[in-house]
mmCIF file of C-alpha atoms and ligand atoms in Angstrom:
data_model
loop_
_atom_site.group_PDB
_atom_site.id
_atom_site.type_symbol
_atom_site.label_atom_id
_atom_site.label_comp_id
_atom_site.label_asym_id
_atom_site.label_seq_id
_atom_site.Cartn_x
_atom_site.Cartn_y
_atom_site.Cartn_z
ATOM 1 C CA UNK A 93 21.711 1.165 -16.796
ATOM 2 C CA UNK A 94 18.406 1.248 -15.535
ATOM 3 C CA UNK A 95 17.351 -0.549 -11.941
ATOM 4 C CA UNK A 96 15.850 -3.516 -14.231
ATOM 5 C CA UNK A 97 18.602 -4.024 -16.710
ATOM 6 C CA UNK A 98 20.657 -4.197 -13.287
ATOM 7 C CA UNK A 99 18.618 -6.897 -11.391
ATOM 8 C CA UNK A 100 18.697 -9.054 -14.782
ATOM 9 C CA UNK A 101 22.051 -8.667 -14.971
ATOM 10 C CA UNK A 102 22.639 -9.751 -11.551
ATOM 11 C CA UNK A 103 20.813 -12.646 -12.044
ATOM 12 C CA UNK A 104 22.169 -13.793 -15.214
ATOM 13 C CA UNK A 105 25.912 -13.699 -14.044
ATOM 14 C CA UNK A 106 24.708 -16.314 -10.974
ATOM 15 C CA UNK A 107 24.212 -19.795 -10.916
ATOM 16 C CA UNK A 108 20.788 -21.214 -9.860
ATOM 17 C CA UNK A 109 20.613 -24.029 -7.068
ATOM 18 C CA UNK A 110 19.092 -27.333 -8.277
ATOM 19 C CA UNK A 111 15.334 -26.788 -6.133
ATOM 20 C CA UNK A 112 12.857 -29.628 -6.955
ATOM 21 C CA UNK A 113 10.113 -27.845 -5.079
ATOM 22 C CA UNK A 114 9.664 -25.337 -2.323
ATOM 23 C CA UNK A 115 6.440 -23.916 -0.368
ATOM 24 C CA UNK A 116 6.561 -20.975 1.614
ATOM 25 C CA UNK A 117 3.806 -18.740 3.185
ATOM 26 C CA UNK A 118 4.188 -14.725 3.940
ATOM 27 C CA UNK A 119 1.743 -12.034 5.854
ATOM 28 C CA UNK A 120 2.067 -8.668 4.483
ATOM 29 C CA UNK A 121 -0.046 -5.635 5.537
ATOM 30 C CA UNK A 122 -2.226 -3.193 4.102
ATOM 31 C CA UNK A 123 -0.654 0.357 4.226
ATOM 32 C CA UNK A 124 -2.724 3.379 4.158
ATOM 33 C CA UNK A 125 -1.248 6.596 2.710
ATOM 34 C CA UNK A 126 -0.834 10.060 4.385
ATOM 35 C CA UNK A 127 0.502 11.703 1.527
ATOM 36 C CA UNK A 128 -1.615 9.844 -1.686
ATOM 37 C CA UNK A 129 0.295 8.673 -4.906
ATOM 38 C CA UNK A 130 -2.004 9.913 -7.204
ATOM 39 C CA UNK A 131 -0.849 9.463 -11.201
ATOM 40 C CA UNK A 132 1.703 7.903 -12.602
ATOM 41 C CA UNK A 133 3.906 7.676 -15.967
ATOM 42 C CA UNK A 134 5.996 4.630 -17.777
ATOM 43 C CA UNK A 135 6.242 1.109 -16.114
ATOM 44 C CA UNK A 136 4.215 2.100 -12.725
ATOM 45 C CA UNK A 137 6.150 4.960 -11.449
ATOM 46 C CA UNK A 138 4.589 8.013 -9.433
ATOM 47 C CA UNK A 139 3.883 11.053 -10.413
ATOM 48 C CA UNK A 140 4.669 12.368 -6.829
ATOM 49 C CA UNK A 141 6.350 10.400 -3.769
ATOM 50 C CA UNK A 142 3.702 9.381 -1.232
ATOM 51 C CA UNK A 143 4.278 8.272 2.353
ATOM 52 C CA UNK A 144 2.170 5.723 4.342
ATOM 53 C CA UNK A 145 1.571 4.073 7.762
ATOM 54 C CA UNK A 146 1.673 0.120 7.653
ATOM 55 C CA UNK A 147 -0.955 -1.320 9.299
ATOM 56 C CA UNK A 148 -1.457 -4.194 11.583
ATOM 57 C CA UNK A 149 -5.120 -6.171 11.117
ATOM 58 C CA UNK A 150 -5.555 -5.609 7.795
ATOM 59 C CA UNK A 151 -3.304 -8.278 6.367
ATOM 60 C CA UNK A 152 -2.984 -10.945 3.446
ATOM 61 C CA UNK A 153 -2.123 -14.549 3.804
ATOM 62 C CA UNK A 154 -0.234 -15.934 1.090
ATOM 63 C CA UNK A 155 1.111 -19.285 0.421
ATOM 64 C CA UNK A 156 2.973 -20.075 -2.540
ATOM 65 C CA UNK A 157 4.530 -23.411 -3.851
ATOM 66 C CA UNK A 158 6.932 -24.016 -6.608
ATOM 67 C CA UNK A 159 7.085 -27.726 -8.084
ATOM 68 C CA UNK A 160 9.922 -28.412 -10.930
ATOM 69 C CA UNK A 161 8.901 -28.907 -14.613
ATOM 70 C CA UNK A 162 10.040 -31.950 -16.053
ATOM 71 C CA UNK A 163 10.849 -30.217 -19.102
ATOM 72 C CA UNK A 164 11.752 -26.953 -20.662
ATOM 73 C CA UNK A 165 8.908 -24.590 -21.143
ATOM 74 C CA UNK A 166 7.889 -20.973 -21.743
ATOM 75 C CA UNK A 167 5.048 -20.792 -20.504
ATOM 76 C CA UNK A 168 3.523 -19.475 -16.969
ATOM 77 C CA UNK A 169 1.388 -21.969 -15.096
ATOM 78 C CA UNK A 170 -0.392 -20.904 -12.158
ATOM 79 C CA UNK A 171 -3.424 -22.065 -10.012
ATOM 80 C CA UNK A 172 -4.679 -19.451 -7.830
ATOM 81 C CA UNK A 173 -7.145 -19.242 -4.983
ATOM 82 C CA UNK A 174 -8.320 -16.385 -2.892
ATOM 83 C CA UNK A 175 -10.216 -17.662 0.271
ATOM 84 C CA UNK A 176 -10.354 -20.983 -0.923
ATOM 85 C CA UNK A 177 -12.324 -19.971 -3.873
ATOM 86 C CA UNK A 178 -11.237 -19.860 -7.638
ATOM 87 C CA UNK A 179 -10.956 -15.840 -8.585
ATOM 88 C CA UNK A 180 -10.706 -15.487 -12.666
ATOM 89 C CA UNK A 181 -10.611 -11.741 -12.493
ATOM 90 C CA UNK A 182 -7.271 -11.588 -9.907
ATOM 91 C CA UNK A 183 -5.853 -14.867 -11.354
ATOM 92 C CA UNK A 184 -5.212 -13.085 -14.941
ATOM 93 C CA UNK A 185 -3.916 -10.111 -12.810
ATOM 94 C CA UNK A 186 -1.417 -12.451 -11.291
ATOM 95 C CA UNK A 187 -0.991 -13.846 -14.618
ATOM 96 C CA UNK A 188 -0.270 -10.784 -16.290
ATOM 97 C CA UNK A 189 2.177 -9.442 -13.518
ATOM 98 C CA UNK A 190 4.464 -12.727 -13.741
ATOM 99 C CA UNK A 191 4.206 -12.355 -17.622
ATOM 100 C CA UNK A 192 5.488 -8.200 -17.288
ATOM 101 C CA UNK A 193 8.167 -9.762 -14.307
ATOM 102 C CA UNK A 194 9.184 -12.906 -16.396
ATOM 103 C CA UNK A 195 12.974 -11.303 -17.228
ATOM 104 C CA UNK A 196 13.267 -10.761 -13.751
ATOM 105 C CA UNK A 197 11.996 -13.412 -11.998
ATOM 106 C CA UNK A 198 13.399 -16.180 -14.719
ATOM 107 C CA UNK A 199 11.961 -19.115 -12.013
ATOM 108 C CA UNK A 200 8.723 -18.560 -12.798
ATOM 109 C CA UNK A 201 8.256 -20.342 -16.475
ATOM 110 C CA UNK A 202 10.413 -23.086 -14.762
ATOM 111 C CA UNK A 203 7.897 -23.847 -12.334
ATOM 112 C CA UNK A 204 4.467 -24.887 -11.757
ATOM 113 C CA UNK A 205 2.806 -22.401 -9.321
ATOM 114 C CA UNK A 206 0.165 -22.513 -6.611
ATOM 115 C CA UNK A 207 -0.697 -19.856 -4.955
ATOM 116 C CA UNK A 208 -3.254 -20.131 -2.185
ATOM 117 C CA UNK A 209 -3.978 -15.868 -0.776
ATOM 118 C CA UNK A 210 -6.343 -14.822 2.023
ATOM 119 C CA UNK A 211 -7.284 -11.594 3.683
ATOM 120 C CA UNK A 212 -7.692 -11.007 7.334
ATOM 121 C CA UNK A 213 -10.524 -8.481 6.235
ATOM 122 C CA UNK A 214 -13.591 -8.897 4.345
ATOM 123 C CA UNK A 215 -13.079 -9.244 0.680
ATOM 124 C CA UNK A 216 -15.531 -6.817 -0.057
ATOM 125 C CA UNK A 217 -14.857 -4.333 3.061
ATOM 126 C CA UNK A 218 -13.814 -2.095 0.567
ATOM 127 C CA UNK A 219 -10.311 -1.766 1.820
ATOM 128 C CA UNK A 220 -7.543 -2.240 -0.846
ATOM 129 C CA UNK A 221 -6.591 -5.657 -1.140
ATOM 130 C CA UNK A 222 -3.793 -5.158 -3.771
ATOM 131 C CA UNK A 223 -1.321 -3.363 -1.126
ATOM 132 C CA UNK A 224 -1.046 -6.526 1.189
ATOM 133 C CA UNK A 225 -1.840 -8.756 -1.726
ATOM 134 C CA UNK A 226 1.013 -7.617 -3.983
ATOM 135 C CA UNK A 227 3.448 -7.021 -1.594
ATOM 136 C CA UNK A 228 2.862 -10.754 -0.072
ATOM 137 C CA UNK A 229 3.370 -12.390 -3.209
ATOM 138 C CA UNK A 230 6.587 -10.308 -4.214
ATOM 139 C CA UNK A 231 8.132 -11.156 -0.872
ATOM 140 C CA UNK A 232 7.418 -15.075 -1.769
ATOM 141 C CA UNK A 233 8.946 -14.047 -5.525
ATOM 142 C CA UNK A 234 12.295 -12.270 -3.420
ATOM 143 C CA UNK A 235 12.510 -15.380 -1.069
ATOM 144 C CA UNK A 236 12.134 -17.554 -4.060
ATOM 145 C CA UNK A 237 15.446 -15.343 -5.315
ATOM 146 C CA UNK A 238 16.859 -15.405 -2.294
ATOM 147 C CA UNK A 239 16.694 -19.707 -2.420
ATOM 148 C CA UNK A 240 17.967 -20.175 -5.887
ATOM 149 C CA UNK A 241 20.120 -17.576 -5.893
ATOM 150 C CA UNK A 242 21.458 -16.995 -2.039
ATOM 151 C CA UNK A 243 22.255 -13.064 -3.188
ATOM 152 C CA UNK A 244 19.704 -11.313 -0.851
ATOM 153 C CA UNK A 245 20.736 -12.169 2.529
ATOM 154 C CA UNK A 246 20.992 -8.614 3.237
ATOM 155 C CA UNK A 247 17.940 -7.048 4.991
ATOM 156 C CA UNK A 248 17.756 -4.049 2.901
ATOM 157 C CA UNK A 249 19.078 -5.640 -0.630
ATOM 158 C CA UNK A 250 16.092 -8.128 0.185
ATOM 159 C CA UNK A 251 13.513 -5.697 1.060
ATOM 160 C CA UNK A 252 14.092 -3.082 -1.659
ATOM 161 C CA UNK A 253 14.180 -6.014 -4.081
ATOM 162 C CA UNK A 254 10.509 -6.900 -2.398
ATOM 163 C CA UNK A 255 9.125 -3.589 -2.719
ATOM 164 C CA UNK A 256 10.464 -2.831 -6.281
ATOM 165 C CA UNK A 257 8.907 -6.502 -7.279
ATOM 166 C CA UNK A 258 5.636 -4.777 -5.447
ATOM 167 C CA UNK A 259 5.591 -1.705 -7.106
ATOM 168 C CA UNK A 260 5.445 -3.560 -10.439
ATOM 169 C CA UNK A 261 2.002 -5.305 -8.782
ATOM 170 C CA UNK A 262 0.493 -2.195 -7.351
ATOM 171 C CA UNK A 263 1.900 1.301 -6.768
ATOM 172 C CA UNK A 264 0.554 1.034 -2.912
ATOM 173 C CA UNK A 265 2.078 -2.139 -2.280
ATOM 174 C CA UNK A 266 5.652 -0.965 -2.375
ATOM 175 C CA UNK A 267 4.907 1.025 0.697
ATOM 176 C CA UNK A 268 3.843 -2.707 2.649
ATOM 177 C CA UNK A 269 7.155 -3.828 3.098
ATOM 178 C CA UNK A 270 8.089 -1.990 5.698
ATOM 179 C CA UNK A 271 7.226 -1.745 9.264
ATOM 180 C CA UNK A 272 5.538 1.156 10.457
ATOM 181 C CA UNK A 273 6.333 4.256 7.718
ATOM 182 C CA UNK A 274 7.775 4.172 4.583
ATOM 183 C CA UNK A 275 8.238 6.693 1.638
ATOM 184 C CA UNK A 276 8.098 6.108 -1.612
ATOM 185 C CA UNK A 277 8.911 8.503 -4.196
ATOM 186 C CA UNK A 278 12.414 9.734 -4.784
ATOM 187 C CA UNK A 279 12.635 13.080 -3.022
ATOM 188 C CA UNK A 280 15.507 15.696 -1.248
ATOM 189 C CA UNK A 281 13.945 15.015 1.944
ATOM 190 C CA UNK A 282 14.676 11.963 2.307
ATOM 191 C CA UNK A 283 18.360 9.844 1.604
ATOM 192 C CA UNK A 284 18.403 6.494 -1.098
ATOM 193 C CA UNK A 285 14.835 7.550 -1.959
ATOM 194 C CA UNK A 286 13.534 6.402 -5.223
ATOM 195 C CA UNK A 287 10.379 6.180 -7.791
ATOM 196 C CA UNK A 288 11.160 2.749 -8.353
ATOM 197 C CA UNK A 289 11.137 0.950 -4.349
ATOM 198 C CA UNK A 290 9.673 2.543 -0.869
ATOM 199 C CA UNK A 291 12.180 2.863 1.457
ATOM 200 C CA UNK A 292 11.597 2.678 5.822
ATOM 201 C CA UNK A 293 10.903 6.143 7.153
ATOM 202 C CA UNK A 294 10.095 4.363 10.897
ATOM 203 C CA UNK A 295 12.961 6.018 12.181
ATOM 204 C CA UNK A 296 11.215 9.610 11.749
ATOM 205 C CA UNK A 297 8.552 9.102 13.621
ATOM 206 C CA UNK A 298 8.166 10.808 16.815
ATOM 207 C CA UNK A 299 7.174 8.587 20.418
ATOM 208 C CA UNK A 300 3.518 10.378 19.924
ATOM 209 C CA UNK A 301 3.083 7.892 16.942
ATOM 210 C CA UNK A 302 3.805 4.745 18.561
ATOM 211 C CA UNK A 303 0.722 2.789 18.642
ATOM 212 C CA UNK A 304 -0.942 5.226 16.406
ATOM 213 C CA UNK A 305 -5.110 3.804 15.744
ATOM 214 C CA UNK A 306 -6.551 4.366 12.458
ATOM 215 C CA UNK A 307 -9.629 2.539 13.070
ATOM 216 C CA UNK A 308 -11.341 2.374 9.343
ATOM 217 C CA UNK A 309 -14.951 3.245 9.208
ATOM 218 C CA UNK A 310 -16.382 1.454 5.905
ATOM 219 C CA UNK A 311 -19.701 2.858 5.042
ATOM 220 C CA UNK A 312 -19.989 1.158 1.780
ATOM 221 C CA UNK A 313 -18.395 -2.407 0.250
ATOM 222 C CA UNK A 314 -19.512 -1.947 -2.915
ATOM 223 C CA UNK A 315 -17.061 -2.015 -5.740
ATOM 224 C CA UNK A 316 -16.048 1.145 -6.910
ATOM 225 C CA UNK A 317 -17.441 2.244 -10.032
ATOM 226 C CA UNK A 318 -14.072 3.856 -11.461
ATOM 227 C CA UNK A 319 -10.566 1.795 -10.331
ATOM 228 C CA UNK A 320 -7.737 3.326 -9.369
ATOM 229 C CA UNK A 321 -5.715 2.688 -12.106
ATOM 230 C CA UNK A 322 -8.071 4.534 -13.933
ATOM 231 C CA UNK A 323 -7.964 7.424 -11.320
ATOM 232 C CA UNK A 324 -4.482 7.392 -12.206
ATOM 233 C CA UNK A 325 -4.584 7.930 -15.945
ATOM 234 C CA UNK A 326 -6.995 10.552 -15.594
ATOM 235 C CA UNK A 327 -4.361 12.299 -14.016
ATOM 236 C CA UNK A 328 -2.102 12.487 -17.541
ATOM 237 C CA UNK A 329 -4.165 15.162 -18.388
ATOM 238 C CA UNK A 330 -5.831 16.834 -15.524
ATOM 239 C CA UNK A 331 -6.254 20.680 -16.067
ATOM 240 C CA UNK A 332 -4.822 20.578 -12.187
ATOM 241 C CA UNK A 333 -1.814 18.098 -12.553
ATOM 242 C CA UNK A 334 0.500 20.848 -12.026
ATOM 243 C CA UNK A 335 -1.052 22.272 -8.786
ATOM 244 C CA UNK A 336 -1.291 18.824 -7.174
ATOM 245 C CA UNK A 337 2.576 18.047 -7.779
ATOM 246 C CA UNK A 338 3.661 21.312 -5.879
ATOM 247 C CA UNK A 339 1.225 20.749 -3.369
ATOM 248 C CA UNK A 340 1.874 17.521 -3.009
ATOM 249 C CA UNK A 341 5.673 18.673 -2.610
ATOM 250 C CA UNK A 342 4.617 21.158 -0.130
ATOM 251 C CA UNK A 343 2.778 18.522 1.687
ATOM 252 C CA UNK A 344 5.843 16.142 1.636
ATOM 253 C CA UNK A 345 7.775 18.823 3.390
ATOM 254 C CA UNK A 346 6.085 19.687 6.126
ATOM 255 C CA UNK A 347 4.786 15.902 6.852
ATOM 256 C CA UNK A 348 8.084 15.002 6.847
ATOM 257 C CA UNK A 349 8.551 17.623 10.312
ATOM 258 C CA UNK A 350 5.081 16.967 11.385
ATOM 259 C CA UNK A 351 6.495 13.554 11.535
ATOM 260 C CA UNK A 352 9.583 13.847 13.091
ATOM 261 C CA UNK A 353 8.369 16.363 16.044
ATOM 262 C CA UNK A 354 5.187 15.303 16.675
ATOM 263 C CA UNK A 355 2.826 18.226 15.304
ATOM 264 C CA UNK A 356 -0.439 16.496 15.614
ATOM 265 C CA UNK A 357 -2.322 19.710 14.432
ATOM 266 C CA UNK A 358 -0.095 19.766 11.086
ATOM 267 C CA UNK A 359 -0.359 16.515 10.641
ATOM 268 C CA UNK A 360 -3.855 16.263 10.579
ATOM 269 C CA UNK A 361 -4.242 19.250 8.522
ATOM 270 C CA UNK A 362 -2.032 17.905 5.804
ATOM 271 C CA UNK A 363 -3.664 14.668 6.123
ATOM 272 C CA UNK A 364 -7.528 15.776 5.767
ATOM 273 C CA UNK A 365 -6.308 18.374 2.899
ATOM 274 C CA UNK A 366 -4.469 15.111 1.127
ATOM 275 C CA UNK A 367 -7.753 12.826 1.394
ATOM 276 C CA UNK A 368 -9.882 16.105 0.023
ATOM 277 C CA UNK A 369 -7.843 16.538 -2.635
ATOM 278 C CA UNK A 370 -7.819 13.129 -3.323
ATOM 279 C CA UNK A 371 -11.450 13.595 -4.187
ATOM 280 C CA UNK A 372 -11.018 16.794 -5.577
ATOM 281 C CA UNK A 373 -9.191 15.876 -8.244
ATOM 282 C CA UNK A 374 -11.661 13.280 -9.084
ATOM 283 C CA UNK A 375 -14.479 15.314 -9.395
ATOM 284 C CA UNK A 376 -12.334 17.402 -11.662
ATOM 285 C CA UNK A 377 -11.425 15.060 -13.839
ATOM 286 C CA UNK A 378 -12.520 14.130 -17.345
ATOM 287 C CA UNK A 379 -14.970 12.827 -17.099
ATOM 288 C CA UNK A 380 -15.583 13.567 -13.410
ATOM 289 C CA UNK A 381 -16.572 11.361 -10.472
ATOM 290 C CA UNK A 382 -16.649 10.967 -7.047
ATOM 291 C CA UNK A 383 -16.550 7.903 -5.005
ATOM 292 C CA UNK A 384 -17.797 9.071 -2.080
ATOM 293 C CA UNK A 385 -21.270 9.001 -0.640
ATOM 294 C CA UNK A 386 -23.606 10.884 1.345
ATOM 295 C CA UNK A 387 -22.494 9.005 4.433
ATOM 296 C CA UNK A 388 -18.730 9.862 3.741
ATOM 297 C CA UNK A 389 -19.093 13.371 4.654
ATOM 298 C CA UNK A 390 -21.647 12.836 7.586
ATOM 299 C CA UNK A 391 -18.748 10.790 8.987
ATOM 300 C CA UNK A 392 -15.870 13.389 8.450
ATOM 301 C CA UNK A 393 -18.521 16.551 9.737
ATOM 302 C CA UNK A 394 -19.154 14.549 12.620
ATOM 303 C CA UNK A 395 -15.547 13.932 13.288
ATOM 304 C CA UNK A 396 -14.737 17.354 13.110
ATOM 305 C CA UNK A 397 -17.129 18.585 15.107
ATOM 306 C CA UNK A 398 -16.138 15.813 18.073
ATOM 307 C CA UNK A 399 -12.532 17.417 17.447
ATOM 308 C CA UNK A 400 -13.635 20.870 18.179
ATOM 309 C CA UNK A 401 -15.853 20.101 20.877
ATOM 310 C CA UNK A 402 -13.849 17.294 23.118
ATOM 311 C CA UNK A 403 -10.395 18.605 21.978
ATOM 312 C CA UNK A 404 -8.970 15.498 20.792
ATOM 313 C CA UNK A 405 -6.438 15.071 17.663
ATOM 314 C CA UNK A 406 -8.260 12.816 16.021
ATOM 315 C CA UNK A 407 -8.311 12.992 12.290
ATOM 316 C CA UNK A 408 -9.586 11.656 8.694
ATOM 317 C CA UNK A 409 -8.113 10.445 5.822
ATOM 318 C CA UNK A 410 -9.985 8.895 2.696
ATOM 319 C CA UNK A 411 -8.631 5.838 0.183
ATOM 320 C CA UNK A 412 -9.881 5.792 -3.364
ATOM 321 C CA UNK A 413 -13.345 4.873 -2.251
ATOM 322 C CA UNK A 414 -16.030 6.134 0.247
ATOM 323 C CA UNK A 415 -14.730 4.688 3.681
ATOM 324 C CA UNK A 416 -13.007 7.252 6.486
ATOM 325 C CA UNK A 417 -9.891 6.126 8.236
ATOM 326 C CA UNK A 418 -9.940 7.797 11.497
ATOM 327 C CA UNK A 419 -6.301 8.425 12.644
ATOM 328 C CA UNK A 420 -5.539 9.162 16.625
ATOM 329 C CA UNK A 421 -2.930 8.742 19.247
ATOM 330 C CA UNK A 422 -3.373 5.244 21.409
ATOM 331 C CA UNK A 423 -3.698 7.455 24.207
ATOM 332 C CA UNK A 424 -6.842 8.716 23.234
ATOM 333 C CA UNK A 425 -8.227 4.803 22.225
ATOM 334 C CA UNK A 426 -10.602 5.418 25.145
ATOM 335 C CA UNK A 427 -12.439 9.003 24.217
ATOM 336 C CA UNK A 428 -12.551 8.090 20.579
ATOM 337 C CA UNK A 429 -13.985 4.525 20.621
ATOM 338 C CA UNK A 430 -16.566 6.013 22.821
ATOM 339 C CA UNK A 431 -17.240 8.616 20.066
ATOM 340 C CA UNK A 432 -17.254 5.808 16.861
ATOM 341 C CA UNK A 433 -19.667 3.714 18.900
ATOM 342 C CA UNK A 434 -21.846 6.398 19.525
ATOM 343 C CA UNK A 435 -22.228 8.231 16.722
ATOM 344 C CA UNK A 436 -20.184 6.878 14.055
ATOM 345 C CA UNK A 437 -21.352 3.036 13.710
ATOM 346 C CA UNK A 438 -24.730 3.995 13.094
ATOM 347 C CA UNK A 439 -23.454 5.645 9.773
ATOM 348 C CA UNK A 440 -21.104 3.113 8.940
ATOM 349 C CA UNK A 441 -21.561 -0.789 8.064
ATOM 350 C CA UNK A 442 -18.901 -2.009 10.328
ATOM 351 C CA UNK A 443 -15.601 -0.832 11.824
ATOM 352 C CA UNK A 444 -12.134 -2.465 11.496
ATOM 353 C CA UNK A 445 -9.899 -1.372 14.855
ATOM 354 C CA UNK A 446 -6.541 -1.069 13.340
ATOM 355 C CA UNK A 447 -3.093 0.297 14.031
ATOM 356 C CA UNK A 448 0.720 1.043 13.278
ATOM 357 C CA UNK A 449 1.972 -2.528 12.446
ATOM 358 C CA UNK A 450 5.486 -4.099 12.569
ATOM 359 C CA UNK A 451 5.353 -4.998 8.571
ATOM 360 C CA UNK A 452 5.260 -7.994 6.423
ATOM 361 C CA UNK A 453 5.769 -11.614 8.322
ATOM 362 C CA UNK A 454 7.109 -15.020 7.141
ATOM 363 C CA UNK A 455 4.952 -17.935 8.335
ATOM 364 C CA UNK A 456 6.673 -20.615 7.146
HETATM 365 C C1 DP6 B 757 -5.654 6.511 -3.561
HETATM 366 O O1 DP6 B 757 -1.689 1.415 -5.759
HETATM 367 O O2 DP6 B 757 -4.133 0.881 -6.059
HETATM 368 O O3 DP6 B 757 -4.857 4.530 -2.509
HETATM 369 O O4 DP6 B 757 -0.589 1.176 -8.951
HETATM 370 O O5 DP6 B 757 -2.675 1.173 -10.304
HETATM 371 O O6 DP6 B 757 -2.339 -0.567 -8.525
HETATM 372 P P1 DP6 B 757 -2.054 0.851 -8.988
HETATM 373 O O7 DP6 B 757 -2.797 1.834 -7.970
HETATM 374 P P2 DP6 B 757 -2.973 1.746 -6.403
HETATM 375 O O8 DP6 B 757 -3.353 3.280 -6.085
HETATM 376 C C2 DP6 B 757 -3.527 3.703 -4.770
HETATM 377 C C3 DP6 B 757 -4.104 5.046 -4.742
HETATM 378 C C4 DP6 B 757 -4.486 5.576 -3.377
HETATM 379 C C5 DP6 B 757 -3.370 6.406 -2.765
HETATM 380 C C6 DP6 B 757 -2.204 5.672 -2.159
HETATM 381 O O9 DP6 B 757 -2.340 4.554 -1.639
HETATM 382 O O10 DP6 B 757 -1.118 6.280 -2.167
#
């Protein structure tokens, strides 16, 4: 039986409490990867695991109400807002999301739903908003569960049930429900792992990564011409897929003991070859592209030659668009902010200060 056919199962063998209305309000971060999912096949599974830091700053806000129907009904009604503003284009994504979740999440044509969602960044910084986004409204989906249901009172039961509800959302945002590291992508590294939830890798980490920065440098907001999930399907076909899945399984590996011993030089190495690649693969696919600029790679030559001159482990890593996250030990905030003042704000537009974060909240 697969994961699904198990959750609806579940549910249908349990008897739902009598809830008139309920409100609730979650904080879930933005995660960025060190190891990049990068294609995917069937209902939004990877074509290779990935593994990401949570972050801390970069966060959405999401407060979700429930009131009872008075009578029975099919139908999904829900009233969005993003920063207090009506959003047509991410309301029918949230539409279409509880329409592909309905058999799991019966609630949701039982309900009328309001869903109020903010981000701590700038909508258009050109950091990924579905990560935090997703991953805050599946963890008011699993609390919602949780209420009707009482059958996830188990931290892990409740968080892999919030990631998996994620994943459906966004690939990325199964990775935000955990604090710190988490790995998703079923692998022999690492125990329970799975395509279809991100599990918590914290417990690798070495002390070095405490407090880890990844301050993100955006040099353009622009929307990106090509979206990700396109950048995905591009990938069915790439005359490279092959060659990116066993480097991407090479890359796993030795993260994976770059992470648990603290090799700063390998893990920058595998990071900046993950974030070329990344783009690589782009530009070879067909049609091609790129998505980053000029300024892009002033940015990461400049922050290789600071490397090699001060001596410093500081290193880059690129999302699906043009903006650098620069990734360095806290004990180095000092040296490097110096640096991104300097030389890197004048080729950026602005710079978010972020870090290692201690996962998704709930505000209320
Ligand atoms: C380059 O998670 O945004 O950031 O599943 O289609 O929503 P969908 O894609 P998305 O892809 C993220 C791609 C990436 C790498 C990563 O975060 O692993």
């Amino acid at each position: 039986m697969s994961l699904r056919e198990t959750y609806i199962k579940e549910l249908r063998g349990l008897a739902a409490q009598d809830i008139d209305s309920v409100e609730m309000r979650w904080q879930s971060p933005s995660n960025i990867a060190l190891i990049k999912y990068w294609g995917k096949h069937g209902n939004q599974l990877p074509m290779n695991p990935s593994v990401s830091f949570t972050l801390s700053k970069c966060f959405s806000d999401t407060y979700f109400k429930l009131i009872k129907k008075t009578g029975p009904s099919s139908t999904i009604n829900v009233g969005f807002t993003l920063d207090q503003k009506a959003s047509p284009v991410f309301s029918n994504r949230i539409k279409d999301y509880f329409d592909s979740i309905k058999d799991l999440c019966p609630f949701l044509t039982g309900y009328d739903i309001i869903i109020e969602s903010s981000n701590s960044f700038p909508h258009s910084a050109g950091i990924a908003s579905s990560a935090s986004g997703f991953s805050a409204l599946a963890l008011c989906l699993t609390t919602m569960e949780d209420n009707l249901y009482g059958n996830l009172d188990d931290d892990l039961k409740f968080r892999r049930k919030a990631s998996y509800l994620s994943r459906l959302g966004s690939g990325s945002a199964s990775r935000s429900i955990y604090k710190r590291a988490s790995w998703w992508g079923e692998s022999p590294e690492i125990a329970d792992s799975s395509d279809e939830f991100a599990v918590d890798v914290s417990e690798l980490l070495h002390p070095i990564f405490n407090g880890f920065q990844d301050s993100v440098l955006i040099v353009s907001s622009d929307k990106k011409p090509v979206s990700s999930s396109h950048g995905h399907q591009l990938m069915d076909f790439h005359p490279y897929r092959k060659g990116r899945l066993h480097q991407a399984d090479q890359h796993l590996r030795d993260m994976k003991s770059a992470l648990q011993i603290g090799d700063l030089e390998r893990f920058g190495h595998i990071v900046e070859s993950e974030a070329l690649s990344l783009h690589a693969l782009m530009l070879s696919s067909s049609p091609g592209y790129f998505l980053i600029s000029g300024e892009t790679i002033a940015v990461i030559r400049a922050i290789r030659a600071f490397r090699e001159s001060e001596k410093i482990p500081c290193y880059f890593t690129l999302d699906a668009g043009p903006n650098v996250h620069l990734l360095y030990p806290q004990q180095f905030s000092t040296q490097v902010k110096e640096f991104i003042i300097d030389e890197l704000e004048p080729l950026t537009d602005h710079v978010i200060y972020d870090e290692l974060g201690n996962g998704p909240v709930q505000l209320s």
